[in-house]
Amino acid sequence: MSQHSKVHNYDIQDERKQFQLERLILFSDAVFAIAITLLVIEIRVPSIENSTDATKDIKSALGHMLPEFFGFILSFAVIGQFWTSHHKLFGYVKNYNNGLLWMNLLFLFWVVLVPFTSGLNSRYGNVNFVWMIYCLNLFCISVSLILLFMFVGNAKRNLSDLVTDKTVLRFSIIRSILVASIFLAAALFTIPNNSFCNYLSRFILFLIPVVISITNRRQNKILKKNKLMINKD
């Protein structure tokens, strides 16, 4: 086979690989988009019939729907954060294999469950068992994301540039572990028949943006330091 033919075949294989990888990413984005759309579909427009004061009745109906709106905002923010992490991860991916396909499907499996667990939580969020189900769903997404980072970041598989960017890989895994721990703690705090623990299980989720912000700042500080050291050399 001539050198030209070898180069030509390599180009075709490389283009095919990139096309398949793009399909994987587009499919994942579509799943996220559908999951977010299903969140708002769960919120039904209130039906007001035979009302003498429609404005008052609509305000009252919307007031009763506040837990649903809160559940929507919470789940939208959570799914949005997971999509951001997934998007950043696949920005480093340059190759794929069957293992990555199935790992990604496992991650998406837990994502598509969120509209159901979120809808359940919006209606019965005061029930600890329901809140536990919702938090465990989010915990499973976090664990799946950790596994994805570890799988893609493995140098033996040659799937991404994270192999050479150890700082980003390390902080991505740390960040995901901390978030997963918060979701797990939120689920476990529903077990004791104690009002303090039950309230803590809800409000502990507010630690997530704090944890993400701290780890991001720490990561950026190290990356900046490493860049300055490289420039000096």
PDB file of C-alpha atoms in Angstrom:
ATOM      1  CA  MET A   1       0.000   0.000   0.000  1.00  0.00           C
ATOM      2  CA  SER A   2       1.356   3.423  -0.955  1.00  0.00           C
ATOM      3  CA  GLN A   3       2.072   6.134   1.581  1.00  0.00           C
ATOM      4  CA  HIS A   4      -0.722   8.225   0.053  1.00  0.00           C
ATOM      5  CA  SER A   5      -3.239   5.407   0.547  1.00  0.00           C
ATOM      6  CA  LYS A   6      -2.194   4.976   4.170  1.00  0.00           C
ATOM      7  CA  VAL A   7      -2.666   8.681   4.841  1.00  0.00           C
ATOM      8  CA  HIS A   8      -6.019   8.654   3.031  1.00  0.00           C
ATOM      9  CA  ASN A   9      -7.291   5.658   5.033  1.00  0.00           C
ATOM     10  CA  TYR A  10      -6.095   7.265   8.258  1.00  0.00           C
ATOM     11  CA  ASP A  11      -8.001  10.468   7.421  1.00  0.00           C
ATOM     12  CA  ILE A  12     -11.186   8.499   6.728  1.00  0.00           C
ATOM     13  CA  GLN A  13     -10.880   6.593  10.021  1.00  0.00           C
ATOM     14  CA  ASP A  14     -10.170   9.796  11.930  1.00  0.00           C
ATOM     15  CA  GLU A  15     -13.179  11.560  10.385  1.00  0.00           C
ATOM     16  CA  ARG A  16     -15.384   8.557  11.149  1.00  0.00           C
ATOM     17  CA  LYS A  17     -14.163   8.529  14.759  1.00  0.00           C
ATOM     18  CA  GLN A  18     -14.873  12.245  15.150  1.00  0.00           C
ATOM     19  CA  PHE A  19     -18.332  11.806  13.611  1.00  0.00           C
ATOM     20  CA  GLN A  20     -19.182   8.999  16.067  1.00  0.00           C
ATOM     21  CA  LEU A  21     -17.880  11.044  18.987  1.00  0.00           C
ATOM     22  CA  GLU A  22     -20.018  14.006  17.911  1.00  0.00           C
ATOM     23  CA  ARG A  23     -23.053  11.690  17.785  1.00  0.00           C
ATOM     24  CA  LEU A  24     -22.339  10.635  21.353  1.00  0.00           C
ATOM     25  CA  ILE A  25     -22.133  14.249  22.531  1.00  0.00           C
ATOM     26  CA  LEU A  26     -25.236  15.352  20.589  1.00  0.00           C
ATOM     27  CA  PHE A  27     -27.224  12.414  21.943  1.00  0.00           C
ATOM     28  CA  SER A  28     -26.187  13.328  25.490  1.00  0.00           C
ATOM     29  CA  ASP A  29     -27.145  16.983  24.973  1.00  0.00           C
ATOM     30  CA  ALA A  30     -30.537  15.888  23.627  1.00  0.00           C
ATOM     31  CA  VAL A  31     -31.163  13.761  26.722  1.00  0.00           C
ATOM     32  CA  PHE A  32     -30.323  16.705  28.979  1.00  0.00           C
ATOM     33  CA  ALA A  33     -32.592  19.003  26.949  1.00  0.00           C
ATOM     34  CA  ILE A  34     -35.499  16.547  27.140  1.00  0.00           C
ATOM     35  CA  ALA A  35     -34.990  16.014  30.877  1.00  0.00           C
ATOM     36  CA  ILE A  36     -35.091  19.768  31.517  1.00  0.00           C
ATOM     37  CA  THR A  37     -38.166  20.156  29.287  1.00  0.00           C
ATOM     38  CA  LEU A  38     -39.977  17.380  31.149  1.00  0.00           C
ATOM     39  CA  LEU A  39     -39.369  19.230  34.398  1.00  0.00           C
ATOM     40  CA  VAL A  40     -41.567  22.143  33.371  1.00  0.00           C
ATOM     41  CA  ILE A  41     -44.165  19.887  31.725  1.00  0.00           C
ATOM     42  CA  GLU A  42     -44.808  18.468  35.198  1.00  0.00           C
ATOM     43  CA  ILE A  43     -46.094  21.909  36.248  1.00  0.00           C
ATOM     44  CA  ARG A  44     -49.757  22.080  35.229  1.00  0.00           C
ATOM     45  CA  VAL A  45     -51.598  25.334  34.555  1.00  0.00           C
ATOM     46  CA  PRO A  46     -54.215  25.738  37.319  1.00  0.00           C
ATOM     47  CA  SER A  47     -57.803  25.264  36.264  1.00  0.00           C
ATOM     48  CA  ILE A  48     -60.205  27.937  37.534  1.00  0.00           C
ATOM     49  CA  GLU A  49     -63.894  27.234  36.899  1.00  0.00           C
ATOM     50  CA  ASN A  50     -67.032  29.128  37.893  1.00  0.00           C
ATOM     51  CA  SER A  51     -64.963  31.757  39.662  1.00  0.00           C
ATOM     52  CA  THR A  52     -66.425  35.026  40.913  1.00  0.00           C
ATOM     53  CA  ASP A  53     -62.953  36.527  41.389  1.00  0.00           C
ATOM     54  CA  ALA A  54     -60.580  34.958  38.859  1.00  0.00           C
ATOM     55  CA  THR A  55     -57.574  37.073  39.884  1.00  0.00           C
ATOM     56  CA  LYS A  56     -57.859  36.070  43.519  1.00  0.00           C
ATOM     57  CA  ASP A  57     -58.399  32.396  42.688  1.00  0.00           C
ATOM     58  CA  ILE A  58     -55.440  32.297  40.270  1.00  0.00           C
ATOM     59  CA  LYS A  59     -53.166  33.920  42.853  1.00  0.00           C
ATOM     60  CA  SER A  60     -54.329  31.394  45.422  1.00  0.00           C
ATOM     61  CA  ALA A  61     -53.767  28.488  43.007  1.00  0.00           C
ATOM     62  CA  LEU A  62     -50.286  29.725  42.112  1.00  0.00           C
ATOM     63  CA  GLY A  63     -49.505  30.082  45.798  1.00  0.00           C
ATOM     64  CA  HIS A  64     -50.342  26.428  46.335  1.00  0.00           C
ATOM     65  CA  MET A  65     -48.022  25.593  43.428  1.00  0.00           C
ATOM     66  CA  LEU A  66     -44.958  27.243  45.005  1.00  0.00           C
ATOM     67  CA  PRO A  67     -43.473  23.865  46.049  1.00  0.00           C
ATOM     68  CA  GLU A  68     -43.705  22.742  42.410  1.00  0.00           C
ATOM     69  CA  PHE A  69     -41.936  25.888  41.207  1.00  0.00           C
ATOM     70  CA  PHE A  70     -39.253  25.455  43.861  1.00  0.00           C
ATOM     71  CA  GLY A  71     -38.795  21.811  42.851  1.00  0.00           C
ATOM     72  CA  PHE A  72     -38.486  22.868  39.204  1.00  0.00           C
ATOM     73  CA  ILE A  73     -35.869  25.535  39.973  1.00  0.00           C
ATOM     74  CA  LEU A  74     -33.868  23.144  42.152  1.00  0.00           C
ATOM     75  CA  SER A  75     -33.877  20.330  39.593  1.00  0.00           C
ATOM     76  CA  PHE A  76     -33.184  22.730  36.713  1.00  0.00           C
ATOM     77  CA  ALA A  77     -30.118  24.057  38.554  1.00  0.00           C
ATOM     78  CA  VAL A  78     -28.911  20.553  39.413  1.00  0.00           C
ATOM     79  CA  ILE A  79     -29.336  19.198  35.875  1.00  0.00           C
ATOM     80  CA  GLY A  80     -27.734  22.362  34.511  1.00  0.00           C
ATOM     81  CA  GLN A  81     -24.696  21.841  36.738  1.00  0.00           C
ATOM     82  CA  PHE A  82     -24.387  18.201  35.693  1.00  0.00           C
ATOM     83  CA  TRP A  83     -24.655  19.215  32.032  1.00  0.00           C
ATOM     84  CA  THR A  84     -21.892  21.793  32.569  1.00  0.00           C
ATOM     85  CA  SER A  85     -19.609  19.145  34.087  1.00  0.00           C
ATOM     86  CA  HIS A  86     -20.455  16.685  31.305  1.00  0.00           C
ATOM     87  CA  HIS A  87     -19.819  19.386  28.688  1.00  0.00           C
ATOM     88  CA  LYS A  88     -16.414  20.219  30.183  1.00  0.00           C
ATOM     89  CA  LEU A  89     -15.471  16.546  30.393  1.00  0.00           C
ATOM     90  CA  PHE A  90     -16.223  15.842  26.739  1.00  0.00           C
ATOM     91  CA  GLY A  91     -14.321  18.960  25.749  1.00  0.00           C
ATOM     92  CA  TYR A  92     -11.227  16.921  26.595  1.00  0.00           C
ATOM     93  CA  VAL A  93     -12.376  13.663  24.985  1.00  0.00           C
ATOM     94  CA  LYS A  94     -10.620  12.860  21.708  1.00  0.00           C
ATOM     95  CA  ASN A  95     -11.501   9.188  21.300  1.00  0.00           C
ATOM     96  CA  TYR A  96     -14.122   6.670  22.412  1.00  0.00           C
ATOM     97  CA  ASN A  97     -14.672   2.981  22.960  1.00  0.00           C
ATOM     98  CA  ASN A  98     -17.576   0.735  23.909  1.00  0.00           C
ATOM     99  CA  GLY A  99     -16.792   1.206  27.581  1.00  0.00           C
ATOM    100  CA  LEU A 100     -17.236   4.975  27.290  1.00  0.00           C
ATOM    101  CA  LEU A 101     -20.536   4.519  25.437  1.00  0.00           C
ATOM    102  CA  TRP A 102     -21.962   2.357  28.227  1.00  0.00           C
ATOM    103  CA  MET A 103     -20.549   4.534  31.006  1.00  0.00           C
ATOM    104  CA  ASN A 104     -22.184   7.555  29.400  1.00  0.00           C
ATOM    105  CA  LEU A 105     -25.490   5.686  29.056  1.00  0.00           C
ATOM    106  CA  LEU A 106     -25.346   4.808  32.761  1.00  0.00           C
ATOM    107  CA  PHE A 107     -24.875   8.496  33.553  1.00  0.00           C
ATOM    108  CA  LEU A 108     -27.795   9.483  31.298  1.00  0.00           C
ATOM    109  CA  PHE A 109     -29.986   6.743  32.795  1.00  0.00           C
ATOM    110  CA  TRP A 110     -29.957   8.519  36.148  1.00  0.00           C
ATOM    111  CA  VAL A 111     -30.410  11.927  34.480  1.00  0.00           C
ATOM    112  CA  VAL A 112     -33.654  10.922  32.732  1.00  0.00           C
ATOM    113  CA  LEU A 113     -35.079   9.773  36.088  1.00  0.00           C
ATOM    114  CA  VAL A 114     -34.869  13.296  37.512  1.00  0.00           C
ATOM    115  CA  PRO A 115     -38.181  14.574  36.046  1.00  0.00           C
ATOM    116  CA  PHE A 116     -39.997  11.723  37.828  1.00  0.00           C
ATOM    117  CA  THR A 117     -38.211  12.031  41.176  1.00  0.00           C
ATOM    118  CA  SER A 118     -38.427  15.825  40.954  1.00  0.00           C
ATOM    119  CA  GLY A 119     -42.181  15.686  40.259  1.00  0.00           C
ATOM    120  CA  LEU A 120     -42.624  13.269  43.151  1.00  0.00           C
ATOM    121  CA  ASN A 121     -40.628  15.568  45.404  1.00  0.00           C
ATOM    122  CA  SER A 122     -42.593  18.652  44.305  1.00  0.00           C
ATOM    123  CA  ARG A 123     -45.829  17.049  45.453  1.00  0.00           C
ATOM    124  CA  TYR A 124     -44.666  15.071  48.480  1.00  0.00           C
ATOM    125  CA  GLY A 125     -41.360  16.717  49.407  1.00  0.00           C
ATOM    126  CA  ASN A 126     -42.424  16.953  53.041  1.00  0.00           C
ATOM    127  CA  VAL A 127     -42.324  13.133  53.171  1.00  0.00           C
ATOM    128  CA  ASN A 128     -38.799  12.094  54.141  1.00  0.00           C
ATOM    129  CA  PHE A 129     -38.886   8.897  52.096  1.00  0.00           C
ATOM    130  CA  VAL A 130     -39.694  10.892  48.938  1.00  0.00           C
ATOM    131  CA  TRP A 131     -36.881  13.356  49.616  1.00  0.00           C
ATOM    132  CA  MET A 132     -34.532  10.411  50.132  1.00  0.00           C
ATOM    133  CA  ILE A 133     -35.467   8.961  46.729  1.00  0.00           C
ATOM    134  CA  TYR A 134     -34.823  12.328  45.062  1.00  0.00           C
ATOM    135  CA  CYS A 135     -31.425  12.783  46.758  1.00  0.00           C
ATOM    136  CA  LEU A 136     -30.354   9.214  45.984  1.00  0.00           C
ATOM    137  CA  ASN A 137     -31.211   9.843  42.329  1.00  0.00           C
ATOM    138  CA  LEU A 138     -28.893  12.873  42.321  1.00  0.00           C
ATOM    139  CA  PHE A 139     -26.268  10.906  44.245  1.00  0.00           C
ATOM    140  CA  CYS A 140     -26.294   8.218  41.533  1.00  0.00           C
ATOM    141  CA  ILE A 141     -25.776  10.872  38.846  1.00  0.00           C
ATOM    142  CA  SER A 142     -22.796  12.215  40.792  1.00  0.00           C
ATOM    143  CA  VAL A 143     -21.252   8.765  41.207  1.00  0.00           C
ATOM    144  CA  SER A 144     -21.738   8.066  37.493  1.00  0.00           C
ATOM    145  CA  LEU A 145     -19.980  11.343  36.696  1.00  0.00           C
ATOM    146  CA  ILE A 146     -17.063  10.363  38.944  1.00  0.00           C
ATOM    147  CA  LEU A 147     -16.784   7.047  37.117  1.00  0.00           C
ATOM    148  CA  LEU A 148     -16.849   8.875  33.779  1.00  0.00           C
ATOM    149  CA  PHE A 149     -13.993  11.173  34.804  1.00  0.00           C
ATOM    150  CA  MET A 150     -11.965   8.237  36.092  1.00  0.00           C
ATOM    151  CA  PHE A 151     -12.655   6.183  32.975  1.00  0.00           C
ATOM    152  CA  VAL A 152     -11.815   8.979  30.540  1.00  0.00           C
ATOM    153  CA  GLY A 153      -8.806  10.113  32.589  1.00  0.00           C
ATOM    154  CA  ASN A 154      -7.171   6.675  32.568  1.00  0.00           C
ATOM    155  CA  ALA A 155      -3.943   6.959  30.559  1.00  0.00           C
ATOM    156  CA  LYS A 156      -4.148   3.334  29.401  1.00  0.00           C
ATOM    157  CA  ARG A 157      -7.350   4.013  27.428  1.00  0.00           C
ATOM    158  CA  ASN A 158      -5.996   7.074  25.555  1.00  0.00           C
ATOM    159  CA  LEU A 159      -9.431   8.697  25.391  1.00  0.00           C
ATOM    160  CA  SER A 160      -8.758  12.282  26.409  1.00  0.00           C
ATOM    161  CA  ASP A 161      -6.281  15.082  27.018  1.00  0.00           C
ATOM    162  CA  LEU A 162      -7.032  14.853  30.745  1.00  0.00           C
ATOM    163  CA  VAL A 163      -4.213  12.314  30.871  1.00  0.00           C
ATOM    164  CA  THR A 164      -1.738  15.179  30.572  1.00  0.00           C
ATOM    165  CA  ASP A 165      -3.820  17.663  32.599  1.00  0.00           C
ATOM    166  CA  LYS A 166      -3.686  16.011  36.010  1.00  0.00           C
ATOM    167  CA  THR A 167      -4.779  19.127  37.904  1.00  0.00           C
ATOM    168  CA  VAL A 168      -8.090  19.456  36.044  1.00  0.00           C
ATOM    169  CA  LEU A 169      -8.739  15.716  36.345  1.00  0.00           C
ATOM    170  CA  ARG A 170      -7.947  15.636  40.058  1.00  0.00           C
ATOM    171  CA  PHE A 171     -10.129  18.627  40.922  1.00  0.00           C
ATOM    172  CA  SER A 172     -12.969  17.397  38.698  1.00  0.00           C
ATOM    173  CA  ILE A 173     -13.023  14.113  40.606  1.00  0.00           C
ATOM    174  CA  ILE A 174     -12.691  15.844  43.996  1.00  0.00           C
ATOM    175  CA  ARG A 175     -15.508  18.252  43.137  1.00  0.00           C
ATOM    176  CA  SER A 176     -17.771  15.406  42.024  1.00  0.00           C
ATOM    177  CA  ILE A 177     -16.987  13.366  45.147  1.00  0.00           C
ATOM    178  CA  LEU A 178     -17.847  16.304  47.405  1.00  0.00           C
ATOM    179  CA  VAL A 179     -21.138  16.920  45.587  1.00  0.00           C
ATOM    180  CA  ALA A 180     -21.980  13.217  45.741  1.00  0.00           C
ATOM    181  CA  SER A 181     -21.236  13.224  49.475  1.00  0.00           C
ATOM    182  CA  ILE A 182     -23.645  16.113  50.017  1.00  0.00           C
ATOM    183  CA  PHE A 183     -26.449  14.329  48.166  1.00  0.00           C
ATOM    184  CA  LEU A 184     -25.772  11.140  50.119  1.00  0.00           C
ATOM    185  CA  ALA A 185     -25.744  13.050  53.411  1.00  0.00           C
ATOM    186  CA  ALA A 186     -29.049  14.692  52.467  1.00  0.00           C
ATOM    187  CA  ALA A 187     -30.548  11.250  51.894  1.00  0.00           C
ATOM    188  CA  LEU A 188     -29.150   9.779  55.124  1.00  0.00           C
ATOM    189  CA  PHE A 189     -30.332  12.703  57.247  1.00  0.00           C
ATOM    190  CA  THR A 190     -33.924  11.720  56.430  1.00  0.00           C
ATOM    191  CA  ILE A 191     -33.544   8.413  58.291  1.00  0.00           C
ATOM    192  CA  PRO A 192     -33.555   9.684  61.918  1.00  0.00           C
ATOM    193  CA  ASN A 193     -36.984  10.624  63.218  1.00  0.00           C
ATOM    194  CA  ASN A 194     -35.666  14.016  64.190  1.00  0.00           C
ATOM    195  CA  SER A 195     -36.872  17.384  62.954  1.00  0.00           C
ATOM    196  CA  PHE A 196     -33.377  18.926  63.072  1.00  0.00           C
ATOM    197  CA  CYS A 197     -31.919  16.163  60.873  1.00  0.00           C
ATOM    198  CA  ASN A 198     -34.868  16.390  58.515  1.00  0.00           C
ATOM    199  CA  TYR A 199     -34.419  20.146  58.044  1.00  0.00           C
ATOM    200  CA  LEU A 200     -30.672  19.660  57.673  1.00  0.00           C
ATOM    201  CA  SER A 201     -31.271  17.121  54.908  1.00  0.00           C
ATOM    202  CA  ARG A 202     -32.990  19.879  52.877  1.00  0.00           C
ATOM    203  CA  PHE A 203     -30.704  22.817  53.591  1.00  0.00           C
ATOM    204  CA  ILE A 204     -27.433  20.911  53.212  1.00  0.00           C
ATOM    205  CA  LEU A 205     -27.856  21.176  49.432  1.00  0.00           C
ATOM    206  CA  PHE A 206     -27.011  24.874  49.693  1.00  0.00           C
ATOM    207  CA  LEU A 207     -23.433  23.756  50.372  1.00  0.00           C
ATOM    208  CA  ILE A 208     -23.092  22.553  46.776  1.00  0.00           C
ATOM    209  CA  PRO A 209     -22.489  25.967  45.119  1.00  0.00           C
ATOM    210  CA  VAL A 210     -20.080  26.816  47.952  1.00  0.00           C
ATOM    211  CA  VAL A 211     -18.102  23.596  47.428  1.00  0.00           C
ATOM    212  CA  ILE A 212     -18.023  24.104  43.659  1.00  0.00           C
ATOM    213  CA  SER A 213     -16.885  27.710  44.036  1.00  0.00           C
ATOM    214  CA  ILE A 214     -14.089  26.826  46.484  1.00  0.00           C
ATOM    215  CA  THR A 215     -12.751  23.935  44.387  1.00  0.00           C
ATOM    216  CA  ASN A 216     -12.915  26.023  41.206  1.00  0.00           C
ATOM    217  CA  ARG A 217     -10.914  28.836  42.818  1.00  0.00           C
ATOM    218  CA  ARG A 218      -8.364  26.367  44.161  1.00  0.00           C
ATOM    219  CA  GLN A 219      -8.040  24.690  40.768  1.00  0.00           C
ATOM    220  CA  ASN A 220      -7.630  27.998  38.926  1.00  0.00           C
ATOM    221  CA  LYS A 221      -5.017  29.132  41.458  1.00  0.00           C
ATOM    222  CA  ILE A 222      -2.919  26.004  40.889  1.00  0.00           C
ATOM    223  CA  LEU A 223      -3.302  26.201  37.107  1.00  0.00           C
ATOM    224  CA  LYS A 224      -2.212  29.843  37.155  1.00  0.00           C
ATOM    225  CA  LYS A 225       0.784  28.962  39.329  1.00  0.00           C
ATOM    226  CA  ASN A 226       1.791  26.128  37.024  1.00  0.00           C
ATOM    227  CA  LYS A 227       1.476  28.390  33.993  1.00  0.00           C
ATOM    228  CA  LEU A 228       3.742  31.006  35.587  1.00  0.00           C
ATOM    229  CA  MET A 229       6.322  28.334  36.390  1.00  0.00           C
ATOM    230  CA  ILE A 230       6.261  27.090  32.778  1.00  0.00           C
ATOM    231  CA  ASN A 231       6.667  30.640  31.459  1.00  0.00           C
ATOM    232  CA  LYS A 232       9.660  31.189  33.745  1.00  0.00           C
ATOM    233  CA  ASP A 233      11.296  28.016  32.484  1.00  0.00           C
TER     234      ASP A 233
END
